[in-house]
Coordinates of C-alpha atoms and ligand atoms in Angstrom, one line a residue:
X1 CA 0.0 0.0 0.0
X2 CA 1.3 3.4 -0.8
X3 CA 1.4 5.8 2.3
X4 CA -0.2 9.4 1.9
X5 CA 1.8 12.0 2.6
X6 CA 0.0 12.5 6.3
X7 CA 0.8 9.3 7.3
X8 CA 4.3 9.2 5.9
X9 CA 4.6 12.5 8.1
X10 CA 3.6 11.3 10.9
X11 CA 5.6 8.4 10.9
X12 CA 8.7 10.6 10.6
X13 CA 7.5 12.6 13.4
X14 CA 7.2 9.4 15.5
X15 CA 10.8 8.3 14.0
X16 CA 12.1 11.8 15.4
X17 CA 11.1 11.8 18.6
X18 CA 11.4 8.2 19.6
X19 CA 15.2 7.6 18.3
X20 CA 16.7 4.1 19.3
X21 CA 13.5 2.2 19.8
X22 CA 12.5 -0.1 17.5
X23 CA 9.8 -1.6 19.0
X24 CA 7.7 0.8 19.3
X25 CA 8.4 1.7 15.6
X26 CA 7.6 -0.8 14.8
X27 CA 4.0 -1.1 16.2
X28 CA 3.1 2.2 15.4
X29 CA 4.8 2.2 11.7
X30 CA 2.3 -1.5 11.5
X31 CA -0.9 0.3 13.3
X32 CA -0.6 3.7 11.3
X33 CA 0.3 1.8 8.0
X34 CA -3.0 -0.5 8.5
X35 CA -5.4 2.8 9.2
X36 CA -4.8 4.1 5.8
X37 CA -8.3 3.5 4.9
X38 CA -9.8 4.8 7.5
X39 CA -7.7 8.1 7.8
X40 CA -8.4 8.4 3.7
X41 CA -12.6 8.2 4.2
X42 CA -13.1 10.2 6.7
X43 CA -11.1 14.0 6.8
X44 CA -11.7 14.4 10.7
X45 CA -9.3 11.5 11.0
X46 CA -7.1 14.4 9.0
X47 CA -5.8 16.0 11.7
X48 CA -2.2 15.1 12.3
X49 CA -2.6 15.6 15.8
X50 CA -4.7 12.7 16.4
X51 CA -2.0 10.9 15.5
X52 CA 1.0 12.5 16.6
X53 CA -1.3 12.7 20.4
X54 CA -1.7 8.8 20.1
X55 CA 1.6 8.2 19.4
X56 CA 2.6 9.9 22.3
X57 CA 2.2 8.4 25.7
X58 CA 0.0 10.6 28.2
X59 CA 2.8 9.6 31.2
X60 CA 6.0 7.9 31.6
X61 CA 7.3 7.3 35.1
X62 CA 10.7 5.5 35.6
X63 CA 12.2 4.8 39.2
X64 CA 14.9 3.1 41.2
X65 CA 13.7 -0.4 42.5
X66 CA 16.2 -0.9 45.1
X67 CA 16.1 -4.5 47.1
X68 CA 18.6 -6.7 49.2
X69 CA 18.7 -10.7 47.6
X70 CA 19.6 -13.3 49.8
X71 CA 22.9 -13.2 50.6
X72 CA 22.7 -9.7 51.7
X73 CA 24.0 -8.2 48.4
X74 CA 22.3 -4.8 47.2
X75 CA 20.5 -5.0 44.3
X76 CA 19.1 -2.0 42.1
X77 CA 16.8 -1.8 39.0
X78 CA 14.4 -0.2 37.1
X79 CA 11.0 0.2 37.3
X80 CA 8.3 1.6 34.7
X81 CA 4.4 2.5 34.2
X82 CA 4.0 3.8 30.7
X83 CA 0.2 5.4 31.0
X84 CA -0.5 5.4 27.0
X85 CA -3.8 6.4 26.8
X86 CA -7.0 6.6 29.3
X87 CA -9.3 7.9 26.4
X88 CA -12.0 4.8 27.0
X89 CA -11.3 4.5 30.3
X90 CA -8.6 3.4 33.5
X91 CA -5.7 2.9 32.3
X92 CA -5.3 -0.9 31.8
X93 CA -2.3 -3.0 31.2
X94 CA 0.1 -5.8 32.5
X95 CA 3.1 -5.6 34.1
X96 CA 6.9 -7.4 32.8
X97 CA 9.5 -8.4 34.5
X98 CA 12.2 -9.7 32.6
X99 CA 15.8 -8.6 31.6
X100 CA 14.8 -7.6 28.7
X101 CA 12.5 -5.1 29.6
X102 CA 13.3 -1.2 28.3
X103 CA 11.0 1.9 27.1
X104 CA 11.2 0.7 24.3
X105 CA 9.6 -2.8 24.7
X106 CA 6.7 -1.1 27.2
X107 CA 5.6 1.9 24.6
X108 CA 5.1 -1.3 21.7
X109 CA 3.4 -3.0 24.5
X110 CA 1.5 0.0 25.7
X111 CA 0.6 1.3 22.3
X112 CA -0.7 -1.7 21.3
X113 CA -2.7 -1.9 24.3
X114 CA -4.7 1.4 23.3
X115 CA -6.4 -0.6 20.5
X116 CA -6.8 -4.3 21.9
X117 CA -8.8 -3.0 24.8
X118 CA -10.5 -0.5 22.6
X119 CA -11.6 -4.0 20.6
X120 CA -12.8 -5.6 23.9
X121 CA -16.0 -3.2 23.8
X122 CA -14.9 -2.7 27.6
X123 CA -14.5 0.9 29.3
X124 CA -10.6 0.7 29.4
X125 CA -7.5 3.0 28.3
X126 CA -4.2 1.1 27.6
X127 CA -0.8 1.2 29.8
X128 CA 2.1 -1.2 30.6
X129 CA 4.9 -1.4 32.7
X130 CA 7.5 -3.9 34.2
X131 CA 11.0 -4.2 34.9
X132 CA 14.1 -5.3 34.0
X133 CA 14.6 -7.1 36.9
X134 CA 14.6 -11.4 36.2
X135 CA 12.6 -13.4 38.0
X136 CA 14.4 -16.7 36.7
X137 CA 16.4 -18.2 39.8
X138 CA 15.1 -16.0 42.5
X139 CA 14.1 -17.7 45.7
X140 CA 9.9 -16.2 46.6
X141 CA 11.8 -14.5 49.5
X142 CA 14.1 -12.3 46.8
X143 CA 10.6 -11.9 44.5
X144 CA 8.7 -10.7 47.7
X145 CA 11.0 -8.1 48.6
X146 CA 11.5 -6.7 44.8
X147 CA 7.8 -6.4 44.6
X148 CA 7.2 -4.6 47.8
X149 CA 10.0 -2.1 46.7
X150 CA 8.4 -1.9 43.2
X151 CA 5.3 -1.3 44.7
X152 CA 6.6 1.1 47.4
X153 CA 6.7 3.4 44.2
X154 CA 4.0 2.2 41.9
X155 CA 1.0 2.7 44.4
X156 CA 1.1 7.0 43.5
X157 CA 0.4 6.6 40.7
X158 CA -2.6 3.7 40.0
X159 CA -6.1 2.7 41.7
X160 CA -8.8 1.4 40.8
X161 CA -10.3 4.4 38.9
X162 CA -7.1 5.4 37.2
X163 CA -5.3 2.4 36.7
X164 CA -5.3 -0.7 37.0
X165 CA -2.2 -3.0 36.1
X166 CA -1.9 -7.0 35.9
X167 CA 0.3 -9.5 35.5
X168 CA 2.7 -10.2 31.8
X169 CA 5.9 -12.3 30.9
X170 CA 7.3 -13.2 34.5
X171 CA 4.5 -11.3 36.3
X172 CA 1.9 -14.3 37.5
X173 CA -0.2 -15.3 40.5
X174 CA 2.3 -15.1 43.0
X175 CA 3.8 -11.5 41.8
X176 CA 0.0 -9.7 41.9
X177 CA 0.0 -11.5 45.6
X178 CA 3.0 -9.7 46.8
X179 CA 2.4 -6.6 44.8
X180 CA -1.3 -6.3 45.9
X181 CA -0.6 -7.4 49.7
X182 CA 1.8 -4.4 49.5
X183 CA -0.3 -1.7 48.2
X184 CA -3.2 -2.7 50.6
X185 CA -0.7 -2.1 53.1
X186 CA 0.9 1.0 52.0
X187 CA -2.7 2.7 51.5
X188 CA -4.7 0.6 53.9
X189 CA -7.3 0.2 51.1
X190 CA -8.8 -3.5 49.3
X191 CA -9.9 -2.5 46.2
X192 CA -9.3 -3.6 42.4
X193 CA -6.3 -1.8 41.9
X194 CA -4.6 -5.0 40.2
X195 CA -6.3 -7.8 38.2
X196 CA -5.7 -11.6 38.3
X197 CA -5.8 -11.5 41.7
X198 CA -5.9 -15.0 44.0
X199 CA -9.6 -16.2 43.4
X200 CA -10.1 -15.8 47.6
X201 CA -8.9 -12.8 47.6
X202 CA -10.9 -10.6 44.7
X203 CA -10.0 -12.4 41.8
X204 CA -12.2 -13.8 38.9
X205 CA -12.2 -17.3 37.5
X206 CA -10.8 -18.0 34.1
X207 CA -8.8 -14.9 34.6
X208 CA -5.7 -17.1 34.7
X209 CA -7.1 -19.4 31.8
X210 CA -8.5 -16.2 30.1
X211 CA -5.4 -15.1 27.1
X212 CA -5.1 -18.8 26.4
X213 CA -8.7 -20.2 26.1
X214 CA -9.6 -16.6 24.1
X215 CA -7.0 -17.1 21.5
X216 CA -7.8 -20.7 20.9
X217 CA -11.9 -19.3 20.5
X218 CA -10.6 -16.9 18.0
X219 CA -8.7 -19.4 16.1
X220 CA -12.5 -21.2 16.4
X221 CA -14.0 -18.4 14.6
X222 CA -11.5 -17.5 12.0
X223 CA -11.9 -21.5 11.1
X224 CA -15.8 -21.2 11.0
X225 CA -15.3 -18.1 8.2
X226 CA -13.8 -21.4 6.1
X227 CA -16.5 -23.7 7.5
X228 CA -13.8 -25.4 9.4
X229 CA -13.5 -26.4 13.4
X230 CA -10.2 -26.7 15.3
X231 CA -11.0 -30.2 16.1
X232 CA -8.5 -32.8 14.5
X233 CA -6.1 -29.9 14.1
X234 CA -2.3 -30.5 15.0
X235 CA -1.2 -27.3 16.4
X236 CA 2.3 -25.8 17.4
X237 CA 2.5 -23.9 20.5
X238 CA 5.6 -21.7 21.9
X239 CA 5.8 -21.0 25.3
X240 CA 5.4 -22.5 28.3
X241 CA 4.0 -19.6 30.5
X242 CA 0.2 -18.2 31.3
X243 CA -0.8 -17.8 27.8
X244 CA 0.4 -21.3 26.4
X245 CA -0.7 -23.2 28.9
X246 CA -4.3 -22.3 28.6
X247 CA -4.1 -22.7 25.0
X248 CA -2.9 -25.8 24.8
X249 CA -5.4 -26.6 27.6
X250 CA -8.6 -25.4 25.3
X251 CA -7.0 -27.3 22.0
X252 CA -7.1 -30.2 23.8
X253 CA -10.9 -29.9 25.1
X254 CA -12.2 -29.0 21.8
X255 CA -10.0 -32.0 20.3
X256 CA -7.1 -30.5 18.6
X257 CA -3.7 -31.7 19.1
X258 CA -0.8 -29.5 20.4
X259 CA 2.7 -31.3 19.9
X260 CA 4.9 -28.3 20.8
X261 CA 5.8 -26.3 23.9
X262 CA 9.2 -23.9 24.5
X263 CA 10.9 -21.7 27.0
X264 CA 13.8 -19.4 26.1
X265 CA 15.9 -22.2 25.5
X266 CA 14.4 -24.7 23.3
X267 CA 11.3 -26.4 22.5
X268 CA 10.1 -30.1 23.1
X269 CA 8.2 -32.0 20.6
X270 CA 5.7 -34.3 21.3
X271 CA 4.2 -36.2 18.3
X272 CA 1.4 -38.0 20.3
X273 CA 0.3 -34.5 21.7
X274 CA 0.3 -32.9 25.2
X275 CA -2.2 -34.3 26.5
X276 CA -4.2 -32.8 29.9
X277 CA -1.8 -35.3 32.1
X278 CA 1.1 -33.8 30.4
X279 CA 0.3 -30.4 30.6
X280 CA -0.7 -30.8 34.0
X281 CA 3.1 -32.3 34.8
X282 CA 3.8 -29.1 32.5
X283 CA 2.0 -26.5 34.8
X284 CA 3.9 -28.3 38.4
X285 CA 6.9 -28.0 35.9
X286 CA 6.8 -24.4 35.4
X287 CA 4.3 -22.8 37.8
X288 CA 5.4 -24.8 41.1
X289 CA 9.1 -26.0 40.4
X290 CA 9.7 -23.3 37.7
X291 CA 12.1 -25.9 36.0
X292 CA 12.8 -26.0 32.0
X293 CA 10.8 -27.1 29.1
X294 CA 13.9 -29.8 28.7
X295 CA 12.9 -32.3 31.5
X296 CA 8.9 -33.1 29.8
X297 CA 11.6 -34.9 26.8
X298 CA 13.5 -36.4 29.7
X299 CA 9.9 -37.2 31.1
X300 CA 7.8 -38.3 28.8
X301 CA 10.3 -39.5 25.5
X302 CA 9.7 -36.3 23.2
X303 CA 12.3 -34.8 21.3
X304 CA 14.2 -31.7 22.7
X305 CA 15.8 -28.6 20.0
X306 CA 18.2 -26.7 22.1
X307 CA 17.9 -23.1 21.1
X308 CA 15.1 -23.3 18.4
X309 CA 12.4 -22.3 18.0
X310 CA 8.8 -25.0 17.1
X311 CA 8.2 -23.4 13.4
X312 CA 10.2 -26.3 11.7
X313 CA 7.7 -28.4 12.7
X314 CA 4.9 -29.5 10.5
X315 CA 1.5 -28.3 11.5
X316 CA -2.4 -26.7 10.6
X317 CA -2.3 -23.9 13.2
X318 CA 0.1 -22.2 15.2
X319 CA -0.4 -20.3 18.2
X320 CA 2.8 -17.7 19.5
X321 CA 2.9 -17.9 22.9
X322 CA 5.9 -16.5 24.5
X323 CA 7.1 -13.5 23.1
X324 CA 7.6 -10.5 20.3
X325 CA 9.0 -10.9 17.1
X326 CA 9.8 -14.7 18.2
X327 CA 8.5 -15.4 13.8
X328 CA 10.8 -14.5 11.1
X329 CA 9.9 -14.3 7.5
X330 CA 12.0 -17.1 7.3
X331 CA 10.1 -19.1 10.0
X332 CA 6.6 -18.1 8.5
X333 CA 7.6 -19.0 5.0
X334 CA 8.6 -22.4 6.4
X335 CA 5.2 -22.6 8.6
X336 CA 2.9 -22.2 5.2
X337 CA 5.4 -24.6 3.0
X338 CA 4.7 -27.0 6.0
X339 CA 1.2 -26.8 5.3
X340 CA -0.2 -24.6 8.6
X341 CA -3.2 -22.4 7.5
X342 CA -4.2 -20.4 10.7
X343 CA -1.7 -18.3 13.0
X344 CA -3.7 -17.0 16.0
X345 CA -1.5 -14.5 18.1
X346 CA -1.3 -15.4 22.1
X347 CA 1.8 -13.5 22.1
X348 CA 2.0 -9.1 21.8
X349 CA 3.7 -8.6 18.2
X350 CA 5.1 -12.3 17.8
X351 CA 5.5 -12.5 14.0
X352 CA 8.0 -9.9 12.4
X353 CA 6.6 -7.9 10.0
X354 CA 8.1 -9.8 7.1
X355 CA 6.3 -12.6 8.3
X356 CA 2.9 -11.3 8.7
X357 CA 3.4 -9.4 5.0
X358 CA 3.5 -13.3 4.1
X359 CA 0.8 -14.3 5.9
X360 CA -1.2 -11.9 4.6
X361 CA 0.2 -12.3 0.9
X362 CA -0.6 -16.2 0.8
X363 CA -4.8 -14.9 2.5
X364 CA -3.4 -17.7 5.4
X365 CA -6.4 -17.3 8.4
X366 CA -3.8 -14.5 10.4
X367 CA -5.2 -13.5 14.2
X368 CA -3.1 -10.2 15.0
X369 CA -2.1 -10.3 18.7
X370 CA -4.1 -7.6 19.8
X371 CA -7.1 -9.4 18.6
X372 CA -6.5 -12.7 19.3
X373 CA -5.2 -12.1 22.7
X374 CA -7.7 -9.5 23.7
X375 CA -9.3 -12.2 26.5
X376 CA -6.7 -11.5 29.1
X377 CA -6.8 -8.0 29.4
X378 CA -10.9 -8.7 28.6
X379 CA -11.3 -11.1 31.6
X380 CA -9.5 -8.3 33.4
X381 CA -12.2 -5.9 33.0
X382 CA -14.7 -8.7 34.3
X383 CA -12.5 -9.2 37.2
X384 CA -12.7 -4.7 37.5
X385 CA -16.7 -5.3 37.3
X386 CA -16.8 -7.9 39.9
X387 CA -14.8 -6.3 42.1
X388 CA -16.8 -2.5 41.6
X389 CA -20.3 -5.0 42.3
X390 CA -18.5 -6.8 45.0
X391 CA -20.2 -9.9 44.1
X392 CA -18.0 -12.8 42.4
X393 CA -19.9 -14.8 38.7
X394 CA -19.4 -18.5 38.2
X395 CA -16.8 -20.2 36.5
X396 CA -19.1 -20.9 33.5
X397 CA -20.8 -16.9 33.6
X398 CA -17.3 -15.3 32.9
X399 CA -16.6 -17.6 30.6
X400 CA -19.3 -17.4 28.8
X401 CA -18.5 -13.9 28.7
X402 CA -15.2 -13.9 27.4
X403 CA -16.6 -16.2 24.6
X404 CA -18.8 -13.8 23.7
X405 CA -16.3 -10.8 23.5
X406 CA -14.1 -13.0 21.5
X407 CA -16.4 -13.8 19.1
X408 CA -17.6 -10.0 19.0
X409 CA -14.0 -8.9 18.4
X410 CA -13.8 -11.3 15.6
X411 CA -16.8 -10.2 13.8
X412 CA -16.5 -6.3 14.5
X413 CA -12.3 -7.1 12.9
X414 CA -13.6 -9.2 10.3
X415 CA -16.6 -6.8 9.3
X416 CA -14.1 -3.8 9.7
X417 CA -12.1 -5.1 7.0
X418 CA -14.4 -6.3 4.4
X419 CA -15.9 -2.6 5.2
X420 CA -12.6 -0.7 4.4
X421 CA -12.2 -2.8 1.3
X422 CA -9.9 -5.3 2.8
X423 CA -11.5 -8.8 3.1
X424 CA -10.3 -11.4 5.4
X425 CA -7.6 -8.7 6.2
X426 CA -8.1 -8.4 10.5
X427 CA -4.7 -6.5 10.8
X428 CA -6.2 -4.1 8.8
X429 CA -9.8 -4.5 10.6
X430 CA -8.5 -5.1 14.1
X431 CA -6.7 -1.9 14.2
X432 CA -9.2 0.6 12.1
X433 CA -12.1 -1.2 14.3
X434 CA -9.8 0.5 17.7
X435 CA -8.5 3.0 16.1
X436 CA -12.0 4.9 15.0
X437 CA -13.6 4.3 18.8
X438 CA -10.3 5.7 20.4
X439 CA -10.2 9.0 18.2
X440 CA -13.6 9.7 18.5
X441 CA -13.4 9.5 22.5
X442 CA -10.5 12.2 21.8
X443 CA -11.8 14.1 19.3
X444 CA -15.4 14.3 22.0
X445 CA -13.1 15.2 25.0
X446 CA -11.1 18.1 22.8
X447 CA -7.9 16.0 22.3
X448 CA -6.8 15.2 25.8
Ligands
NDP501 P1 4.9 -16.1 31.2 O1 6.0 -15.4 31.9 O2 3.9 -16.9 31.9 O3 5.6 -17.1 30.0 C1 6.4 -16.6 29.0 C2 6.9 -17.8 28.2 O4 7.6 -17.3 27.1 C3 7.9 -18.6 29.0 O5 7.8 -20.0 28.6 C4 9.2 -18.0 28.6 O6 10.4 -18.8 28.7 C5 9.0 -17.7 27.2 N1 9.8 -16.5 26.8 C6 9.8 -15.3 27.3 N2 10.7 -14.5 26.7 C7 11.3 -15.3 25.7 C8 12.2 -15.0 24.8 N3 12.8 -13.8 24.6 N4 12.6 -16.0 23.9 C9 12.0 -17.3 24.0 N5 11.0 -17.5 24.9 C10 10.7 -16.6 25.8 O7 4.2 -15.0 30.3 P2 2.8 -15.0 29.6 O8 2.5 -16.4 29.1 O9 1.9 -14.3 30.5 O10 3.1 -14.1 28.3 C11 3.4 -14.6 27.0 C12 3.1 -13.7 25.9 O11 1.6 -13.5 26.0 C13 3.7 -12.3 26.0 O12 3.9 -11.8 24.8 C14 2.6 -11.5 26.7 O13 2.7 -10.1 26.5 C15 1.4 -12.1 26.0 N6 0.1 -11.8 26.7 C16 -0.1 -12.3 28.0 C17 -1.3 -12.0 28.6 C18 -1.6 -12.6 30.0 O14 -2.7 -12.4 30.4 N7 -0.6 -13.2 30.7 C19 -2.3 -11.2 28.0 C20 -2.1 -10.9 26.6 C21 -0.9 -11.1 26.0 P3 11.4 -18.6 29.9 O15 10.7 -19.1 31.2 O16 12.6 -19.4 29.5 O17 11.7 -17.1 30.0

């Protein structure tokens, strides 16, 4: 697609200002590429300062996480909350912690937050934050006391009305726990202030199973467009964290067959599938033990790839899981010579753009992450209702619910892009779709 000169503008402007970050280039050069259409149509869209304003986050605090390990050592490092955008509503957006974390990682993150929960058709504005700091090898003692010095910081500037963080890559049950149990101490408050909370303690069901289970239904629905189901389908998953393990929990209720699972260094293959007894081994492994993906081959007899990655291996659908730009061109062009015919996006900005231009190219059934994974951060803002009613919905109500939402996103994506002239297209329909609701709520509060 050729840019207009506005876009091509703007996109320099956003080059400018934000040197020495490519990841959040590249999600806004992807978003503001994709909105074309839109921006052409409709000439209150024309104002470059709707998009210079969206490209720039409303607040970015940094700040000193200082914490003592367990040999007594001092420890320092850095803590962030990048609040993107609160035109819809609370801020709303998970928290990292890994080493890899930077500003540059949380404004992709936080950007592409704006839209997904836009999508959701829930009242929420998009943020993330984290830190650099690695959870891998710490004992619960050294992860208690960086969260209550993270947290000694964070509380000024979220709450349940403004915003309202949750957990990401290394940020799970246990982290909200310590993080939550500190801000209720620091302000003397219990309210919603975080989600995917413990289910005793203010949390909602299926908020844990929620990014998983949602991106497996949109997979469902994209199949349904080719009057196709997922059951039967052999399915590679990467990852071995929150978001694959509930994916590869729902593919194996509605019958498909996952046969791949990975951590940061390597991936196991399973040819007769993960099945629930595996995965449940799987779950002690990671969420209890916090070993590597290594010992299920040792386990169970699967094959191990030290320092690969599961695209090599043939498959229908594949489902991203652990982390951004973790699918070359190379790996996608190897994923559709294989024979797989459905990507659905667990993961925030998995596939490289020269990997979703092929996707897209060969009309593959392609679920962009901030659609396909829209059920966490959905789930989140049924945890956010629960918690403002004070009254807790059943297992099967919330789930329900994030059905629902996920098939809504879907449809409004898929409708979006047949609309703007781009059929079967739902980059280009999941971002006008939030786009359009997120400018208009700007536009009606006078571009603040
Ligand atoms: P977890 O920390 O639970 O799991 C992350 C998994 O990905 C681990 O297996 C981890 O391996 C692997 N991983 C992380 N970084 C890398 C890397 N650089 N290279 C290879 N593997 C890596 O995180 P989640 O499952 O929560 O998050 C996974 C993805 O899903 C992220 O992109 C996240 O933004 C996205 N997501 C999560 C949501 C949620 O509700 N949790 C909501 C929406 C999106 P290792 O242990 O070796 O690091």
């Amino acid at each position: 697609m050729k840019l207009i000169p506005l876009i091509q503008e703007t996109l320099e402007f956003v080059r400018k200002r934000n040197p020495n970050e490519p990841e959040f280039l590249q999600a806004v050069t992807e978003v503001y590429e994709s909105i074309q259409p839109a921006i052409q149509r409709d000439e209150t869209y024309q104002d470059i300062r709707i998009l210079e304003s969206l490209a720039e986050p409303d607040r970015q605090v940094i700040f000193r996480v200082p914490w003592v390990d367990d040999k007594g050592n001092f420890q320092v490092n850095r803590g962030y909350r990048i609040q993107f955008n609160n035109a819809l509503g609370p801020y709303k957006g998970g928290l990292r912690f890994h080493r890899s974390v930077n500003p540059s990682i949380l404004k992709f993150l936080g950007f592409e937050q704006i839209f997904k929960n836009s999508l959701t058709t829930l009242p929420m504005g998009g943020a993330k934050g984290g830190s650099d700091f690695d959870p891998h090898g710490k004992s619960d003692k050294e992860v208690l006391h960086f969260c209550q010095s993270f947290m000694t910081e964070l509380w000024r500037y979220i709450g349940s009305d403004t915003d309202v963080p949750a957990g990401d890559i290394g940020v799970g049950g246990r982290e909200i726990g310590y993080l939550f149990g500190y801000y209720k101490r620091l302000t003397n408050e219990f309210t919603g202030v975080l989600t995917g909370k413990g289910l005793n303690w203010g949390g909602s069901l299926i908020r844990s199973e929620a990014t998983g289970y949602g991106c497996v239904f949109f997979a469902q629905e994209m199949l349904a467009t080719r009057s196709e189901t997922i059951q039967g389908k052999v399915c590679t998953v990467s990852g071995s964290g929150n978001a694959a393990q509930y994916t590869v929990e729902k593919l194996n209720q509605l019958g498909a067959k996952a046969v791949t699972m990975s951590d940061s260094d390597g991936f196991i293959f399973d040819k007769d599938g993960i099945s629930e007894e595996k995965l449940a081994w799987v779950m002690a492994l990671k969420n209890v033990r916090r070993g590597r993906i290594k010992e299920y081959a040792e386990k169970f007899g699967a094959n191990y790839f030290a320092g690969q990655r599961p695209w090599g291996i043939e498959c229908d659908c594949a489902f991203p899981c652990a982390t951004q730009n973790e699918i070359s061109g190379e790996d996608a062009k190897t994923l559709i010579d294989n024979g797989c015919y459905l990507v659905s996006e667990a993961a925030n900005m998995p596939s490289e753009p020269a990997a979703v231009d092929q996707f897209l190219t060969k009309k593959i059934l392609f679920g962009p992450g901030k659609a396909a994974n829209a059920g966490g951060v959905a789930t989140s803002g049924l945890e956010m209702t629960q918690n403002s009613m004070r009254l807790p919905w059943t297992r099967d109500e919330v789930e329900k619910r994030l059905h629902h939402i996920m098939v809504t996103i879907h449809k409004n994506a898929f409708q979006t892009a047949a609309e703007y002239g781009h059929p079967g297209n739902l980059v280009v329909g999941a971002n006008i779709a939030g786009f359009v609701k997120v400018a208009d709520a700007m536009l009606d509060q006078g571009l603040v």
